[in-house]
mmCIF file of N, CA and C in Angstrom:
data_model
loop_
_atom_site.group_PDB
_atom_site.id
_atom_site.type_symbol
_atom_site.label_atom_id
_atom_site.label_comp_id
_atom_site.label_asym_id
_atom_site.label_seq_id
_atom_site.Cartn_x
_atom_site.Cartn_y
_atom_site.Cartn_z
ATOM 1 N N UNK A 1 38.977 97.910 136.498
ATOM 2 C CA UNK A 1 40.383 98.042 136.804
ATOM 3 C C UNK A 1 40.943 99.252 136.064
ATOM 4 N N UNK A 2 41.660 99.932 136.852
ATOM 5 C CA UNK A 2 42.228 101.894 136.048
ATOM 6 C C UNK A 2 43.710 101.107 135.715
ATOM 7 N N UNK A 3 43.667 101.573 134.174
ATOM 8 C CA UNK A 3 45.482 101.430 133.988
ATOM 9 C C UNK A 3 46.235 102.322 134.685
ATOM 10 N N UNK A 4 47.755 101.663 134.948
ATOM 11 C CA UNK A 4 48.669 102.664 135.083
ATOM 12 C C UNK A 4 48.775 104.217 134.937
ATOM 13 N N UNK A 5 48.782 105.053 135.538
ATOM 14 C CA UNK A 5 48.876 106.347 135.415
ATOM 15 C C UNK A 5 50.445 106.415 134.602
ATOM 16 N N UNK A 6 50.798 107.439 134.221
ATOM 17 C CA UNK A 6 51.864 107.336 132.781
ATOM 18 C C UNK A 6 52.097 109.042 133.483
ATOM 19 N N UNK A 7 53.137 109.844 133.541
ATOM 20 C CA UNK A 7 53.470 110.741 133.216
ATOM 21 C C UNK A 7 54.166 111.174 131.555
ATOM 22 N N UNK A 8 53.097 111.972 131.175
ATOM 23 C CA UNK A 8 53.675 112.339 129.532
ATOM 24 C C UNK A 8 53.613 113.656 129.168
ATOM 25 N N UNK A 9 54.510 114.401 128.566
ATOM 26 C CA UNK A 9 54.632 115.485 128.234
ATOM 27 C C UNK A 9 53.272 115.781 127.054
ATOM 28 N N UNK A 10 53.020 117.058 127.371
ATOM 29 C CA UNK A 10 51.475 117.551 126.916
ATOM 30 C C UNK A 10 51.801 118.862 126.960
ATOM 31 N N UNK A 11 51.752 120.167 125.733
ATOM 32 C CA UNK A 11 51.641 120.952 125.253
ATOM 33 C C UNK A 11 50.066 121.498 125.785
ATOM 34 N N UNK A 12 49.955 122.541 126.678
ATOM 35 C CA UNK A 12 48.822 123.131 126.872
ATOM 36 C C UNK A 12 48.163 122.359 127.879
ATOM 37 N N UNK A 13 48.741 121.862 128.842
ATOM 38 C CA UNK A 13 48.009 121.095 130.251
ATOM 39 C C UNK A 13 48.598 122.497 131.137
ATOM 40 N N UNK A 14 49.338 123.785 131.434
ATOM 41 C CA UNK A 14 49.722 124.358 131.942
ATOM 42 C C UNK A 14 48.404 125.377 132.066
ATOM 43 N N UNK A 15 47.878 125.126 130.999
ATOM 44 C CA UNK A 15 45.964 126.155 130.811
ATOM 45 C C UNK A 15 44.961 125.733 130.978
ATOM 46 N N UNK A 16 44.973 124.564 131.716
ATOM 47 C CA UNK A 16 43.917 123.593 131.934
ATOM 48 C C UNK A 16 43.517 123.578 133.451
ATOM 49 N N UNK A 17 42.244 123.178 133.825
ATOM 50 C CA UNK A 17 42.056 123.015 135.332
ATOM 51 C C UNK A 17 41.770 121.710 135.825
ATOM 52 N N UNK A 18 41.098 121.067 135.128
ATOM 53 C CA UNK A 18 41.219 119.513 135.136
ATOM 54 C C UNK A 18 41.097 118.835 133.179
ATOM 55 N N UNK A 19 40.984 117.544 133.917
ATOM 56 C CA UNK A 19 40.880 117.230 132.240
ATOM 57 C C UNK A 19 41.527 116.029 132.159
ATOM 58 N N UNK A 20 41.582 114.784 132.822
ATOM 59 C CA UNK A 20 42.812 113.572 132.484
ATOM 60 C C UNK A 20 42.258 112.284 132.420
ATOM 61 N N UNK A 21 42.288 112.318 131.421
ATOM 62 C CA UNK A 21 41.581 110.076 130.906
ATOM 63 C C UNK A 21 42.664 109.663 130.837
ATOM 64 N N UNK A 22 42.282 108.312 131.375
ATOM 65 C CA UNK A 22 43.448 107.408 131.688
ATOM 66 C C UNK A 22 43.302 106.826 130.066
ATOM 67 N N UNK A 23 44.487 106.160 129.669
ATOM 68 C CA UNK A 23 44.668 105.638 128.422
ATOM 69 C C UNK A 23 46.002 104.705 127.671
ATOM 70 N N UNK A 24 45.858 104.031 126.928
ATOM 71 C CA UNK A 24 47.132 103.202 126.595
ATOM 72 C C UNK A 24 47.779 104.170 125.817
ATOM 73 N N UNK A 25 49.260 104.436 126.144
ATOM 74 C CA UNK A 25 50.074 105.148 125.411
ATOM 75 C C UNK A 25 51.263 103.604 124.715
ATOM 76 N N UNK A 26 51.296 103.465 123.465
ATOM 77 C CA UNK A 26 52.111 102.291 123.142
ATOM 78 C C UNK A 26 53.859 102.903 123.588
ATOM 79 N N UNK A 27 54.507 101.853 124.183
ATOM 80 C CA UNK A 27 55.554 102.245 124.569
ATOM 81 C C UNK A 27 56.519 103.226 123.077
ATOM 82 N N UNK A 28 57.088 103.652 123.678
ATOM 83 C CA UNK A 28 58.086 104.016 122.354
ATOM 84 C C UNK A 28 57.511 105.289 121.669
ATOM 85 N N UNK A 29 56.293 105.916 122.058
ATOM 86 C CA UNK A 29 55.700 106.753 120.985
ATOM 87 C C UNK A 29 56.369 107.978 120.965
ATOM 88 N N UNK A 30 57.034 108.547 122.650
ATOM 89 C CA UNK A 30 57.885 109.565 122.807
ATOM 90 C C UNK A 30 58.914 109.842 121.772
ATOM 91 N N UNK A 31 59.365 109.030 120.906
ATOM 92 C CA UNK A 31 60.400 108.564 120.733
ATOM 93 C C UNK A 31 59.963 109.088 119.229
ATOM 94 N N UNK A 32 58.979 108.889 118.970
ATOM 95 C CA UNK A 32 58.724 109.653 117.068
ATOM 96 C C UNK A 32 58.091 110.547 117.262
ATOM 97 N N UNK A 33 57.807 111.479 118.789
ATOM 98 C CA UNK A 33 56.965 112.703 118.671
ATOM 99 C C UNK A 33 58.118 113.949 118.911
ATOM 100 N N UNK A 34 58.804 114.453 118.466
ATOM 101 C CA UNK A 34 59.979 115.309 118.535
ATOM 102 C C UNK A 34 59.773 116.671 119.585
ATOM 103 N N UNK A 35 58.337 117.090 118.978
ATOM 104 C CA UNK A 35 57.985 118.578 119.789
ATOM 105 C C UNK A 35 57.611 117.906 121.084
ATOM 106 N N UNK A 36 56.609 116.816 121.626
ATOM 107 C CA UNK A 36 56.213 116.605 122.596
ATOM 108 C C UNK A 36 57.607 115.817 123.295
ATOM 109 N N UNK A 37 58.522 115.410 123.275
ATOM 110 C CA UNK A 37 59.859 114.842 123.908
ATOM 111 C C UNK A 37 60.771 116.212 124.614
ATOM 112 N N UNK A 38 60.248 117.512 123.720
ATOM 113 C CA UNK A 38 60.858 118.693 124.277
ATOM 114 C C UNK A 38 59.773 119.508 124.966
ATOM 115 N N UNK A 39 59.088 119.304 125.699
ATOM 116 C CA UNK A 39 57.886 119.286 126.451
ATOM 117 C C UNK A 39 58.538 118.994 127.734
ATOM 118 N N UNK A 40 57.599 119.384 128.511
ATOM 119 C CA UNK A 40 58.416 119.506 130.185
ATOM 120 C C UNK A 40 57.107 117.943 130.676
ATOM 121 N N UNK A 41 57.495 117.254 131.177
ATOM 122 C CA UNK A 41 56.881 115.719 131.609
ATOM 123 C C UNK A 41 55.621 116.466 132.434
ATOM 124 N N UNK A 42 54.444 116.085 132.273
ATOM 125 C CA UNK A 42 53.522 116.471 133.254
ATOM 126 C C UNK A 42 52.645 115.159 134.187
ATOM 127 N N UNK A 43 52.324 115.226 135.651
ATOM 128 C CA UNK A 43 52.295 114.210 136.673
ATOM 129 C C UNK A 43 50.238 114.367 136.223
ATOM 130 N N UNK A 44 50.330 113.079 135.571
ATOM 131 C CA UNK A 44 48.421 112.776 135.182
ATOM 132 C C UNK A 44 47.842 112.947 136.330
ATOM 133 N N UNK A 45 48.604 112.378 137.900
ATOM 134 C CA UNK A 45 47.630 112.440 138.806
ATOM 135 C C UNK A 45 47.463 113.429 139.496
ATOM 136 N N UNK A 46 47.654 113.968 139.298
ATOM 137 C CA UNK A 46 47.443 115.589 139.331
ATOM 138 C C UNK A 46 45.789 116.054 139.059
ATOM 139 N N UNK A 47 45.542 115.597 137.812
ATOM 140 C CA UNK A 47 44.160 115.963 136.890
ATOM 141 C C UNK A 47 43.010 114.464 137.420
ATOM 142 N N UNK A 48 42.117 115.451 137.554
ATOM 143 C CA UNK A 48 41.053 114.240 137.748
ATOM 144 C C UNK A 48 40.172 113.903 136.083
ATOM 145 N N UNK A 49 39.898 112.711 136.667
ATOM 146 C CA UNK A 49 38.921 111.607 135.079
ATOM 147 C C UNK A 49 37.771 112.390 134.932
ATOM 148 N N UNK A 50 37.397 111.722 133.923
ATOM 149 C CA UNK A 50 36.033 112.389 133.781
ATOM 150 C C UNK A 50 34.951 111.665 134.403
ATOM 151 N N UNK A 51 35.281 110.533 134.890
ATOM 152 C CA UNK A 51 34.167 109.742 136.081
ATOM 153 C C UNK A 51 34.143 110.393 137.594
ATOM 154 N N UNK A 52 35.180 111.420 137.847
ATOM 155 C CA UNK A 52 34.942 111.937 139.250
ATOM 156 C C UNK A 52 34.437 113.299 138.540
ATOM 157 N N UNK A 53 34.429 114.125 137.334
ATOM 158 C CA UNK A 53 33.681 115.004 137.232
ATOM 159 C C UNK A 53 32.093 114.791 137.212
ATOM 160 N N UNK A 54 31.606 113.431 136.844
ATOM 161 C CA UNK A 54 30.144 113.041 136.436
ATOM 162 C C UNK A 54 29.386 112.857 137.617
ATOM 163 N N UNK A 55 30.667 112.501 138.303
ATOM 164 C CA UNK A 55 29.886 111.877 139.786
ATOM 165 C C UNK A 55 29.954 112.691 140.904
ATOM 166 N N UNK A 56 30.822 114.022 140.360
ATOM 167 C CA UNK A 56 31.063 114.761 141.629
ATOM 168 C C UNK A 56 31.787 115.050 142.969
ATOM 169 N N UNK A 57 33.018 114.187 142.345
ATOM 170 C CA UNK A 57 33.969 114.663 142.920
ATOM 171 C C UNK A 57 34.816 115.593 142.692
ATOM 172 N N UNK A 58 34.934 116.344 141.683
ATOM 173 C CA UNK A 58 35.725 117.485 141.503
ATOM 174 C C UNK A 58 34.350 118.586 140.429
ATOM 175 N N UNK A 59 34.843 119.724 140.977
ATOM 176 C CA UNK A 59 33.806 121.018 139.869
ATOM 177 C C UNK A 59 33.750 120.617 138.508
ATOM 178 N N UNK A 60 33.048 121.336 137.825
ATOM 179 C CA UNK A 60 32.885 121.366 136.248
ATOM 180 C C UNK A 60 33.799 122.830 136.120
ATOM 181 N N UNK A 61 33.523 123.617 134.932
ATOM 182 C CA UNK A 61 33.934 124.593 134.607
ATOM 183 C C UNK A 61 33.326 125.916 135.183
ATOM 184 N N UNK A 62 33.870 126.097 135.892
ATOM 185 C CA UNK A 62 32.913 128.005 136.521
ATOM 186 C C UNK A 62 32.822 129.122 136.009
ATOM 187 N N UNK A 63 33.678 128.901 134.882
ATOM 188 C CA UNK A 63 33.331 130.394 133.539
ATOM 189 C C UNK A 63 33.668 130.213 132.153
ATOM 190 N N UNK A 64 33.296 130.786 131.235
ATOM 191 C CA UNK A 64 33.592 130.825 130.255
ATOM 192 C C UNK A 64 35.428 130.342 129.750
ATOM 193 N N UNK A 65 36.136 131.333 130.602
ATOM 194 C CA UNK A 65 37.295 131.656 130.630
ATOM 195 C C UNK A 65 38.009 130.273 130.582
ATOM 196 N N UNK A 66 37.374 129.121 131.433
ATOM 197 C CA UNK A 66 38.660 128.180 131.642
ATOM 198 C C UNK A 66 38.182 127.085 130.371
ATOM 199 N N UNK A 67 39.388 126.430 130.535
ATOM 200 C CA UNK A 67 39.284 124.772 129.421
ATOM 201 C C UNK A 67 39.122 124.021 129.566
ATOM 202 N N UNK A 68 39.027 123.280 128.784
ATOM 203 C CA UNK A 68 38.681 121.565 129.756
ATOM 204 C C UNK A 68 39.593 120.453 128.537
ATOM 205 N N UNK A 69 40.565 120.237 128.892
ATOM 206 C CA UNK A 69 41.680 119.401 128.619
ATOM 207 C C UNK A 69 40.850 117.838 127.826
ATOM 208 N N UNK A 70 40.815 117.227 126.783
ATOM 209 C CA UNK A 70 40.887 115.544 126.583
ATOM 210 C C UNK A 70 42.049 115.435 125.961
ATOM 211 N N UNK A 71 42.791 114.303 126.484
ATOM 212 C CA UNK A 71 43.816 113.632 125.310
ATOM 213 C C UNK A 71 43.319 111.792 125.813
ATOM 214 N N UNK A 72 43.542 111.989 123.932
ATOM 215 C CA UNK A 72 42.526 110.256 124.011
ATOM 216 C C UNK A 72 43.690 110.272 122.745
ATOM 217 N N UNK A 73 44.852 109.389 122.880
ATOM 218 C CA UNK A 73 46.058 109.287 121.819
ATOM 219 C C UNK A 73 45.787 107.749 120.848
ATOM 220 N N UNK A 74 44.562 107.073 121.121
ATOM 221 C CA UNK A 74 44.238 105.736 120.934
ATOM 222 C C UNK A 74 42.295 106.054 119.758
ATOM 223 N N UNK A 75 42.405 107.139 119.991
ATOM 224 C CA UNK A 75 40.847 107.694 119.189
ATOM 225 C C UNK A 75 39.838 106.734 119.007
ATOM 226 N N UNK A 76 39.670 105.792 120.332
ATOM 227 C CA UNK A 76 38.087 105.683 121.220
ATOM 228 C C UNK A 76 36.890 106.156 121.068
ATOM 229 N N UNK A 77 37.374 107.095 121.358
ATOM 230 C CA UNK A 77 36.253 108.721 121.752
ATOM 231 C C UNK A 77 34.986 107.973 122.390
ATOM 232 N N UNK A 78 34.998 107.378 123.646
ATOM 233 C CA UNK A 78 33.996 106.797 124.372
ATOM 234 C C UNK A 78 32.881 107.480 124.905
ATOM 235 N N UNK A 79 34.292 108.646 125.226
ATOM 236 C CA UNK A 79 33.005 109.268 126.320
ATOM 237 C C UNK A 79 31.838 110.232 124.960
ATOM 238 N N UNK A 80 32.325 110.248 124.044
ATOM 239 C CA UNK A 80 31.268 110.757 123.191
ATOM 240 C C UNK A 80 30.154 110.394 122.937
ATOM 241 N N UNK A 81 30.514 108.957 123.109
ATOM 242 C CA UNK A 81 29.473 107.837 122.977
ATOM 243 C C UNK A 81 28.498 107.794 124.620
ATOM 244 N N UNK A 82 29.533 107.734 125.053
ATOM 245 C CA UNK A 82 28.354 107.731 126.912
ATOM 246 C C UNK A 82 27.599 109.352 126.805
ATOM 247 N N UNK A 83 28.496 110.507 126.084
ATOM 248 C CA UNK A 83 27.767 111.712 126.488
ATOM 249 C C UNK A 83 26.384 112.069 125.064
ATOM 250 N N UNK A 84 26.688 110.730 124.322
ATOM 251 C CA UNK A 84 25.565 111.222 123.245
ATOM 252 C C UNK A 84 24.417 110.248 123.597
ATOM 253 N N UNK A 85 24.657 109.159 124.269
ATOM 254 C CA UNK A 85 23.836 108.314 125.126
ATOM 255 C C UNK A 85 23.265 109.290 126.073
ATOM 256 N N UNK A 86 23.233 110.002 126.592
ATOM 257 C CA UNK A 86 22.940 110.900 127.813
ATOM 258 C C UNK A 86 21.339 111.619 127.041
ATOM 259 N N UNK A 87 21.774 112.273 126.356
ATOM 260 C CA UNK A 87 21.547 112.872 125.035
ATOM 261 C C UNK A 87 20.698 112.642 124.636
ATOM 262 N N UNK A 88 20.314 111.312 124.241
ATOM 263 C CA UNK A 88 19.723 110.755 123.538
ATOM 264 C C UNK A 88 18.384 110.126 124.887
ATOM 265 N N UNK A 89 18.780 109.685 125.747
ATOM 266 C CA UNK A 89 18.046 109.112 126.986
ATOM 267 C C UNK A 89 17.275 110.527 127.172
ATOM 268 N N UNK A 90 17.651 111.797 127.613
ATOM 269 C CA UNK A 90 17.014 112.564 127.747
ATOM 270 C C UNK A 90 15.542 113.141 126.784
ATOM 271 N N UNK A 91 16.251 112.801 125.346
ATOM 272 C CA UNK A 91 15.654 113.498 124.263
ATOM 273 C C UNK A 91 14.413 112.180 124.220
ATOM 274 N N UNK A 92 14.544 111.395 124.746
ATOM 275 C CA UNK A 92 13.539 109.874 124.593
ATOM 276 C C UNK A 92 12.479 110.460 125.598
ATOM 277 N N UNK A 93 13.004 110.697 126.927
ATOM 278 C CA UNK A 93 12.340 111.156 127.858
ATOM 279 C C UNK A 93 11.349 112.053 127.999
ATOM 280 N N UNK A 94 11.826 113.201 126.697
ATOM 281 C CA UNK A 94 10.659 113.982 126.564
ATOM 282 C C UNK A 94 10.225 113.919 125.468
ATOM 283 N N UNK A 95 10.142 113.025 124.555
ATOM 284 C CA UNK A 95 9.763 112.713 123.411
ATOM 285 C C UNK A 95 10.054 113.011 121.819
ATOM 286 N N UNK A 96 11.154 113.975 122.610
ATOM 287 C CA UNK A 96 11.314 114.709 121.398
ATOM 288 C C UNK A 96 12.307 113.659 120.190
ATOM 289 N N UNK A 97 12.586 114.003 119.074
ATOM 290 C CA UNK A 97 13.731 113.550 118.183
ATOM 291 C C UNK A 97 12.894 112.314 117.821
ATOM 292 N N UNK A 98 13.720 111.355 116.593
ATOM 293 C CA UNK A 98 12.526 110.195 116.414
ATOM 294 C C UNK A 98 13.761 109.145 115.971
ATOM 295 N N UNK A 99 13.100 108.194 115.669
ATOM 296 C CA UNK A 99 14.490 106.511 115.366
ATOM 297 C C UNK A 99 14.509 106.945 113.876
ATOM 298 N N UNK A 100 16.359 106.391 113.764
ATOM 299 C CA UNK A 100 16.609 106.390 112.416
ATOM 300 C C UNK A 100 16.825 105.082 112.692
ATOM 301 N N UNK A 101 16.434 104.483 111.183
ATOM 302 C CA UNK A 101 16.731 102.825 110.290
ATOM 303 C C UNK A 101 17.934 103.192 110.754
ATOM 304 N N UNK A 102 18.815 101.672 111.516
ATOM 305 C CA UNK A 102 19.649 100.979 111.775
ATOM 306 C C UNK A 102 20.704 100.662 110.080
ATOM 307 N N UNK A 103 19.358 100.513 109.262
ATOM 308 C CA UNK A 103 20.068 99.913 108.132
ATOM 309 C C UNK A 103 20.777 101.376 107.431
ATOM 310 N N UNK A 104 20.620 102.164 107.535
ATOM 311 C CA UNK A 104 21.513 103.556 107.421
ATOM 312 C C UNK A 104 22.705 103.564 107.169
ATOM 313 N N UNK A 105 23.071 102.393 108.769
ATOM 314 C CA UNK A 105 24.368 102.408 108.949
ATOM 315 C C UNK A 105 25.143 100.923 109.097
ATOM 316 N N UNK A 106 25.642 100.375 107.840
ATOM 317 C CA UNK A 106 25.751 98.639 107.323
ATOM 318 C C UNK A 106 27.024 98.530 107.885
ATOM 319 N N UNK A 107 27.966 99.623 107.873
ATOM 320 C CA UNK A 107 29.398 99.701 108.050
ATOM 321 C C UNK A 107 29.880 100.170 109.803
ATOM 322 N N UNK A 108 30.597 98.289 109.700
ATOM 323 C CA UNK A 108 30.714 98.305 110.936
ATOM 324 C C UNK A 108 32.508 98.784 111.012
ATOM 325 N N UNK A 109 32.928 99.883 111.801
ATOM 326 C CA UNK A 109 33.903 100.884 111.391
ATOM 327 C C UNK A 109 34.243 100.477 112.772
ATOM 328 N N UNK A 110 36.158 100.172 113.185
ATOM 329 C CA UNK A 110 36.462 99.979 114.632
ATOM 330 C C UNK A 110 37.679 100.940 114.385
ATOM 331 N N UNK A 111 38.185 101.252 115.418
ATOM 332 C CA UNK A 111 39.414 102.350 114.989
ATOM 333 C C UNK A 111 40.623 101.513 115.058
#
């Protein structure tokens, strides 16, 4: 199920070509961000997710030149996790890289 699309003012979506995760914005936040309230409102559906870039419904980046937009206001950072999974599946695949002890890491950290 996709949450609500939200129109929210965003500093530097005017230099962007795609770039838009859907995400919980807590009501009220406009309201203690001063510079982003004087921001011109920008329409999310406009920008495609990063599940129609993976899958191919919209281009990737075609040059150096352009950007590629995340705002994640809730610091998730999922897709880091699906794109280091990728990463990691590949690097298994050809054998390369090796397992680190689990016990490394005792601290279970949620944001």
């Amino acid at each position: 199920m996709r949450e609500q699309s939200r129109t929210l003012p965003v500093s530097g979506m005017s230099y962007t070509r795609f770039g838009r995760i859907q995400h919980f914005q807590p009501p009220g936040i406009d309201k203690d961000l001063s510079a982003v309230r004087r921001e011109k409102p920008r329409d999310w559906n406009r920008y495609p997710e990063i599940s129609d870039l993976l899958v191919g419904r919209v281009p990737g980046r075609t040059s150096d030149r352009q950007i590629t937009f995340f705002l994640n206001n809730v610091g998730t950072g999922v897709q880091f996790a699906a794109m280091g999974y990728c990463a990691y599946r590949a690097a298994k695949e050809k054998g390369l890289g090796r397992e680190i002890p689990t016990d490394w890491f005792p601290q279970n950290i949620k944001p």
